[in-house]
PDB file of C-alpha atoms in Angstrom:
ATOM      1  CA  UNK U   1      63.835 264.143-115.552  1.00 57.00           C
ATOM      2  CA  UNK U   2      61.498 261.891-114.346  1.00 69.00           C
ATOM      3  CA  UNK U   3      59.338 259.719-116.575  1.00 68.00           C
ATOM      4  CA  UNK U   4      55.378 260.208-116.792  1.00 70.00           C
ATOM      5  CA  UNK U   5      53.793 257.405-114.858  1.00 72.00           C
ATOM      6  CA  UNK U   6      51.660 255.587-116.547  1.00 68.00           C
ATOM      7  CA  UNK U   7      48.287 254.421-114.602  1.00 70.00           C
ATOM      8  CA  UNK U   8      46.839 251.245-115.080  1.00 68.00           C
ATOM      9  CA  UNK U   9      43.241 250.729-115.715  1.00 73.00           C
ATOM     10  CA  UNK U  10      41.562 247.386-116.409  1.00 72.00           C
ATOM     11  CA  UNK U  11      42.693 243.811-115.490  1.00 72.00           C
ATOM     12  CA  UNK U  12      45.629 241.885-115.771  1.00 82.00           C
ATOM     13  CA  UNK U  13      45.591 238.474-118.060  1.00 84.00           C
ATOM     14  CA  UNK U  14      46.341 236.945-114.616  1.00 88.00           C
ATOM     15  CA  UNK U  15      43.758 238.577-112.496  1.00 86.00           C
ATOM     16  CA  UNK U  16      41.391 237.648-114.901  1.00 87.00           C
ATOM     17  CA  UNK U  17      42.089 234.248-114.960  1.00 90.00           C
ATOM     18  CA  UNK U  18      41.933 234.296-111.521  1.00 91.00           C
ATOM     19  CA  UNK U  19      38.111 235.991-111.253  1.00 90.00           C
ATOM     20  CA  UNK U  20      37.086 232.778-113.734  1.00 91.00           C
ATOM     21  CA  UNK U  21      38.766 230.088-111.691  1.00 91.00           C
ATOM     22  CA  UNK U  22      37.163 231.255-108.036  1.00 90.00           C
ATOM     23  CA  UNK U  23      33.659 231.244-110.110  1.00 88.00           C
ATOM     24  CA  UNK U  24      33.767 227.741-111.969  1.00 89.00           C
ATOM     25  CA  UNK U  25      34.461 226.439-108.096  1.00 89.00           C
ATOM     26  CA  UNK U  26      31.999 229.149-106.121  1.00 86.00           C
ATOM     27  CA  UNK U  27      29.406 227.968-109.013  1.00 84.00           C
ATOM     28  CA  UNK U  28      28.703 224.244-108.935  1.00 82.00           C
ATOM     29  CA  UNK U  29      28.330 224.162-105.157  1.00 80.00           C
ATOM     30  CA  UNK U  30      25.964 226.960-105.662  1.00 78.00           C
ATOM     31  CA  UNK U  31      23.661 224.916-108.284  1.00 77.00           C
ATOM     32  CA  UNK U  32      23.094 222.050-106.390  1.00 76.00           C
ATOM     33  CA  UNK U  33      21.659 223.830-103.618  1.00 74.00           C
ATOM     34  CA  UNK U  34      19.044 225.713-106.315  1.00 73.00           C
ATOM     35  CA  UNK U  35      18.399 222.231-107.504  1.00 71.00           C
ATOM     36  CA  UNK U  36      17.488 220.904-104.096  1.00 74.00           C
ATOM     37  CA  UNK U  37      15.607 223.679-103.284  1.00 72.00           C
ATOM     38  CA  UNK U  38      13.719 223.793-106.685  1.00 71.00           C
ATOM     39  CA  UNK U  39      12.882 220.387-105.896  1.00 73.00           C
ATOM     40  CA  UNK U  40      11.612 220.543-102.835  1.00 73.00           C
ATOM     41  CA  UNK U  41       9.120 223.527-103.916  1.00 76.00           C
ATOM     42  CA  UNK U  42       7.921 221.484-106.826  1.00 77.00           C
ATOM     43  CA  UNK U  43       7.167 218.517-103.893  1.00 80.00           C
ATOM     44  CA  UNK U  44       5.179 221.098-101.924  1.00 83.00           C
ATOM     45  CA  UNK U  45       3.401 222.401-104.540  1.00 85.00           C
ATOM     46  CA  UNK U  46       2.257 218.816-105.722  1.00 86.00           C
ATOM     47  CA  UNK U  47       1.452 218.222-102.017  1.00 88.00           C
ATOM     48  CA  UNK U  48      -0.483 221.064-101.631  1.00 91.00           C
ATOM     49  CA  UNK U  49      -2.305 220.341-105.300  1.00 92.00           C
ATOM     50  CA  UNK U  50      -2.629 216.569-103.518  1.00 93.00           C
ATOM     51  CA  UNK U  51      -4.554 218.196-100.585  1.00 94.00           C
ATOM     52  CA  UNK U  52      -7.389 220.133-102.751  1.00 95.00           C
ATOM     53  CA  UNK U  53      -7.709 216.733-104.848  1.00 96.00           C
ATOM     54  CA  UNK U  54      -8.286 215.020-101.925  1.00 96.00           C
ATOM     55  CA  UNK U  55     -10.675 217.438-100.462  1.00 95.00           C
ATOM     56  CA  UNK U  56     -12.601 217.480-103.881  1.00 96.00           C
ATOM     57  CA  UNK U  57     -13.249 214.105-104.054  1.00 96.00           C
ATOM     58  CA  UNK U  58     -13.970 213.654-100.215  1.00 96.00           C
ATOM     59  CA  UNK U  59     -16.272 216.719-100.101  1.00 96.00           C
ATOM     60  CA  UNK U  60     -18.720 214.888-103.034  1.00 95.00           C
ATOM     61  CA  UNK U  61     -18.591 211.655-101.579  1.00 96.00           C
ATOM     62  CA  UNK U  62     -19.720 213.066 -98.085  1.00 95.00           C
ATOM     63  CA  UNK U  63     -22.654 215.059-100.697  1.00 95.00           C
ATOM     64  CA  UNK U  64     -23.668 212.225-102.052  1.00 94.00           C
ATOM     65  CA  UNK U  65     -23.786 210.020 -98.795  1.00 94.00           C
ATOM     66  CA  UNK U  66     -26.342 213.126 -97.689  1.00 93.00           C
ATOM     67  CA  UNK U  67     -28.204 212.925-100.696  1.00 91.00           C
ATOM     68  CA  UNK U  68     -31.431 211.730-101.620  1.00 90.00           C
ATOM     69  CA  UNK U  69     -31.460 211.176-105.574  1.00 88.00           C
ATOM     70  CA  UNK U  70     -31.913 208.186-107.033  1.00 86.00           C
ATOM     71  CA  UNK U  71     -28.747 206.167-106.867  1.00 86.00           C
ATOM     72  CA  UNK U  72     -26.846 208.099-103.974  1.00 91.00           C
ATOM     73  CA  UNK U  73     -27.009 208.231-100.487  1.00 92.00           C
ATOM     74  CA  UNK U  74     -25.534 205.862 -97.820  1.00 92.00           C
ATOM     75  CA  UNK U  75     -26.921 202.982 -99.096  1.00 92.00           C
ATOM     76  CA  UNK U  76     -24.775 203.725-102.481  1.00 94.00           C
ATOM     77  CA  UNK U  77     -21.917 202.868-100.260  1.00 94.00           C
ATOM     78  CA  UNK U  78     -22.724 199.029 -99.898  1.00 93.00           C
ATOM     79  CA  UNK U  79     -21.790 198.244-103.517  1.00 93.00           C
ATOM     80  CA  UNK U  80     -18.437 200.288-104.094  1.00 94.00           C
ATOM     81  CA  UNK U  81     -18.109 198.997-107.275  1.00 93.00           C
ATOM     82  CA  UNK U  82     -21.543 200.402-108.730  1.00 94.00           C
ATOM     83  CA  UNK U  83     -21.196 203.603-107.001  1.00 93.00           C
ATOM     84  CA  UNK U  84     -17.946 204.465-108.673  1.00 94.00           C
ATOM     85  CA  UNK U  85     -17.116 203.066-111.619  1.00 92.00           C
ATOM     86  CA  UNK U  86     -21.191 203.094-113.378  1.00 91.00           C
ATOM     87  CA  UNK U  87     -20.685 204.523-116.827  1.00 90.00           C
ATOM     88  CA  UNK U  88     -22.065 207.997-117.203  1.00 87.00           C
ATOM     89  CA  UNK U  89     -23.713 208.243-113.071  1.00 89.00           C
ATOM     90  CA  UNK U  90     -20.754 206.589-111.125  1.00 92.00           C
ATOM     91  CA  UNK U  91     -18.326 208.925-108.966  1.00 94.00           C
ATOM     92  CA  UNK U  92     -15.703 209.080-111.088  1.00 94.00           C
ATOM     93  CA  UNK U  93     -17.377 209.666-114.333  1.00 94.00           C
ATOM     94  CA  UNK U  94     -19.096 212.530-112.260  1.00 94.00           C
ATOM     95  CA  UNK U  95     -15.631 213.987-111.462  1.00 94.00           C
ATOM     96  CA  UNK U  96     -14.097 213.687-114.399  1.00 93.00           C
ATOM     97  CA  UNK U  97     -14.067 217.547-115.535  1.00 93.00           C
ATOM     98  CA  UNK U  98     -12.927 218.426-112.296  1.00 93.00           C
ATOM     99  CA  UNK U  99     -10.104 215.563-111.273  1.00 93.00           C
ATOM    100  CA  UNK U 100      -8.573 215.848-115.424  1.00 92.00           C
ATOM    101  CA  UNK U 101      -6.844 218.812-114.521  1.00 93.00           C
ATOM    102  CA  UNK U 102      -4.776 217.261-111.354  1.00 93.00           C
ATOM    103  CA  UNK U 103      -4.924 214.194-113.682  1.00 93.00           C
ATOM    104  CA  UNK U 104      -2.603 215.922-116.411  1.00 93.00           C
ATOM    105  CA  UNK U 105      -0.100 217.308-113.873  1.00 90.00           C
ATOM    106  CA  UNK U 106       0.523 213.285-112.857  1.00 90.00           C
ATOM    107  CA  UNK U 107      -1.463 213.005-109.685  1.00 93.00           C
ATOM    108  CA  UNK U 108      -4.018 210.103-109.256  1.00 95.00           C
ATOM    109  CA  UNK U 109      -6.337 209.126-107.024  1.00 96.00           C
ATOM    110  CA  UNK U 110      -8.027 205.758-105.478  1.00 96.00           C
ATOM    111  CA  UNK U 111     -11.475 205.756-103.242  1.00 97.00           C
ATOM    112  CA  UNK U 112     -11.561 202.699-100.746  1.00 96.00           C
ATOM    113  CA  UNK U 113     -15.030 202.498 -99.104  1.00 96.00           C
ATOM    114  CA  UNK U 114     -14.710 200.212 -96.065  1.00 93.00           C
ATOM    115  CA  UNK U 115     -17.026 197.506 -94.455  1.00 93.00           C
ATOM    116  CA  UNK U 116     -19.515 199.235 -91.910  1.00 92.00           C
ATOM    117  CA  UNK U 117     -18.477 199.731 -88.684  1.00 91.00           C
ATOM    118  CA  UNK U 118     -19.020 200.887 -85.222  1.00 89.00           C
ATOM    119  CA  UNK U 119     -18.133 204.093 -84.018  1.00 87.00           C
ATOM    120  CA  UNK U 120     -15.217 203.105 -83.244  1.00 88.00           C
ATOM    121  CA  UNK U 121     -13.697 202.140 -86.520  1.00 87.00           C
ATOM    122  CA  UNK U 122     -15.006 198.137 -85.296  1.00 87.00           C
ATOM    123  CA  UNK U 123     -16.764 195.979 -87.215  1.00 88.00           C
ATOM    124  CA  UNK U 124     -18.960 194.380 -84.787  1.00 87.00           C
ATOM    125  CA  UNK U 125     -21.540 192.603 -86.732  1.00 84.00           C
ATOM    126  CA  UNK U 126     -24.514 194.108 -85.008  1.00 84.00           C
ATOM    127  CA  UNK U 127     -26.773 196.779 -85.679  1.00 83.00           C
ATOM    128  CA  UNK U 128     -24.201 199.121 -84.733  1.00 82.00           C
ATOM    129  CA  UNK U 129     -22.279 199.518 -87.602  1.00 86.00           C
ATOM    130  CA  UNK U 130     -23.330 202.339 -88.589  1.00 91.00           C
ATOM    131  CA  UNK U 131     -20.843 204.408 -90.137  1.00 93.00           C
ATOM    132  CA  UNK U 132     -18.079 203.279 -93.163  1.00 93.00           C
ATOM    133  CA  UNK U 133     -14.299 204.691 -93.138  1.00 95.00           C
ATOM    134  CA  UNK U 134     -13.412 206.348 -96.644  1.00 96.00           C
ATOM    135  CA  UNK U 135     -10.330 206.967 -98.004  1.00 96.00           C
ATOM    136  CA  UNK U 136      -8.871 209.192-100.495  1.00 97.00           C
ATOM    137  CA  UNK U 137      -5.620 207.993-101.447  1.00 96.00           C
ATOM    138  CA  UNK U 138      -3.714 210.814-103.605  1.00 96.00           C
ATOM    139  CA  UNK U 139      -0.899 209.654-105.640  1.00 95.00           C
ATOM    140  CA  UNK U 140       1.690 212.168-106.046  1.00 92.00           C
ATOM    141  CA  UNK U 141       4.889 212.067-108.939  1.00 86.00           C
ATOM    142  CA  UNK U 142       7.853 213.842-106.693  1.00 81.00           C
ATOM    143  CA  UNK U 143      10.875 215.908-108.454  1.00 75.00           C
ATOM    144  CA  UNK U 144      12.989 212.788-107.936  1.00 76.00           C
ATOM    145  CA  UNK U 145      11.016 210.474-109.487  1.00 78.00           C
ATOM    146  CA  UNK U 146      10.043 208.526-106.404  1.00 85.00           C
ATOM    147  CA  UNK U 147       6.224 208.993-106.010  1.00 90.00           C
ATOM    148  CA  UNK U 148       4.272 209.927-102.723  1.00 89.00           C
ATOM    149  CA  UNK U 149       1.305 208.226-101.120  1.00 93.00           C
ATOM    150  CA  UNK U 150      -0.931 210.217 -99.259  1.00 93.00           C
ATOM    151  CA  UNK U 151      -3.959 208.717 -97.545  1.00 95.00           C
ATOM    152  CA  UNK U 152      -7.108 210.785 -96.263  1.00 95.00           C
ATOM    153  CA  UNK U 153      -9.739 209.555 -94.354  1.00 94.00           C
ATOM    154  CA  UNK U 154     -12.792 209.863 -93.311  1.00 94.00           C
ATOM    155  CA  UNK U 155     -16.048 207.720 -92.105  1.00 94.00           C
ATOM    156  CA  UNK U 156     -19.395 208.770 -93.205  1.00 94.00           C
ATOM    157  CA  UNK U 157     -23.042 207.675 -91.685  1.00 92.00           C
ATOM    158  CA  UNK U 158     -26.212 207.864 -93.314  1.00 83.00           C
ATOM    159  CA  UNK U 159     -27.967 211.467 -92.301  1.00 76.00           C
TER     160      UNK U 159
END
């Protein structure tokens, strides 16, 4: 007489170990690759937040170069001091509610309003300078720590 066969269901100890060790060396591999690519969606989100910034504060400086109140306009430009940093009427206290937000997710930003110039981009010391070159320089914090720099330019003339 022949013994009833017994059938196995389930896993060995062995196989079992075996499923754990091919995971804990598929897995670490596999986590460094989500970092990098979690980090590098993070940068272009910042960059893309860095953009609008940039655009923001470009857009009301090019408004206020074609503006006629009291205190704005082209000739605000000469004295880049006064036009941004007046208590209260000065570009940045005028942009405050709308630059805090990209200001608590650690970007920054710097205005550099240039000599006049030529066309060109030339001082020439004649009545040709017409126009100034401004730039919006966006500050970024990056995943890694390192931070970005990203300059945006762009030159103005009085209406």
């Amino acid at each position: 007489m022949n013994a009833p066969r017994v059938i196995r269901r389930g896993f060995t100890l062995i196989e079992a170990v075996i499923v754990v060790v091919v995971i804990a060396i598929a897995i670490p591999p596999t986590l460094l690759w989500f970092d990098s690519a979690v980090s590098r969606r993070a940068d272009a989100v910042s960059t893309l937040r860095a953009t609008t910034l940039a655009t923001l504060v470009l857009e009301h400086i090019i408004a206020d170069v074609n503006s006629d109140a009291a205190g704005l306009g082209y000739a605000a430009l000469a004295s880049p001091a006064t036009y941004l940093d007046t208590p209260g009427t000065g570009l940045r206290a005028r942009l405050s509610s709308a630059t805090g937000m990209y200001q608590s997710m650690g970007l920054s930003y710097q205005v550099t309003i240039g000599a006049p110039t030529d066309y060109r981009g030339v001082v020439t010391g004649t009545g040709a300078d017409l126009f100034r070159r401004v730039t919006v320089t966006i500050t970024i914090p990056r995943a890694d720590g390192a931070p970005i720099t990203m300059p945006v330019s762009a030159m103005v003339a009085a209406p």
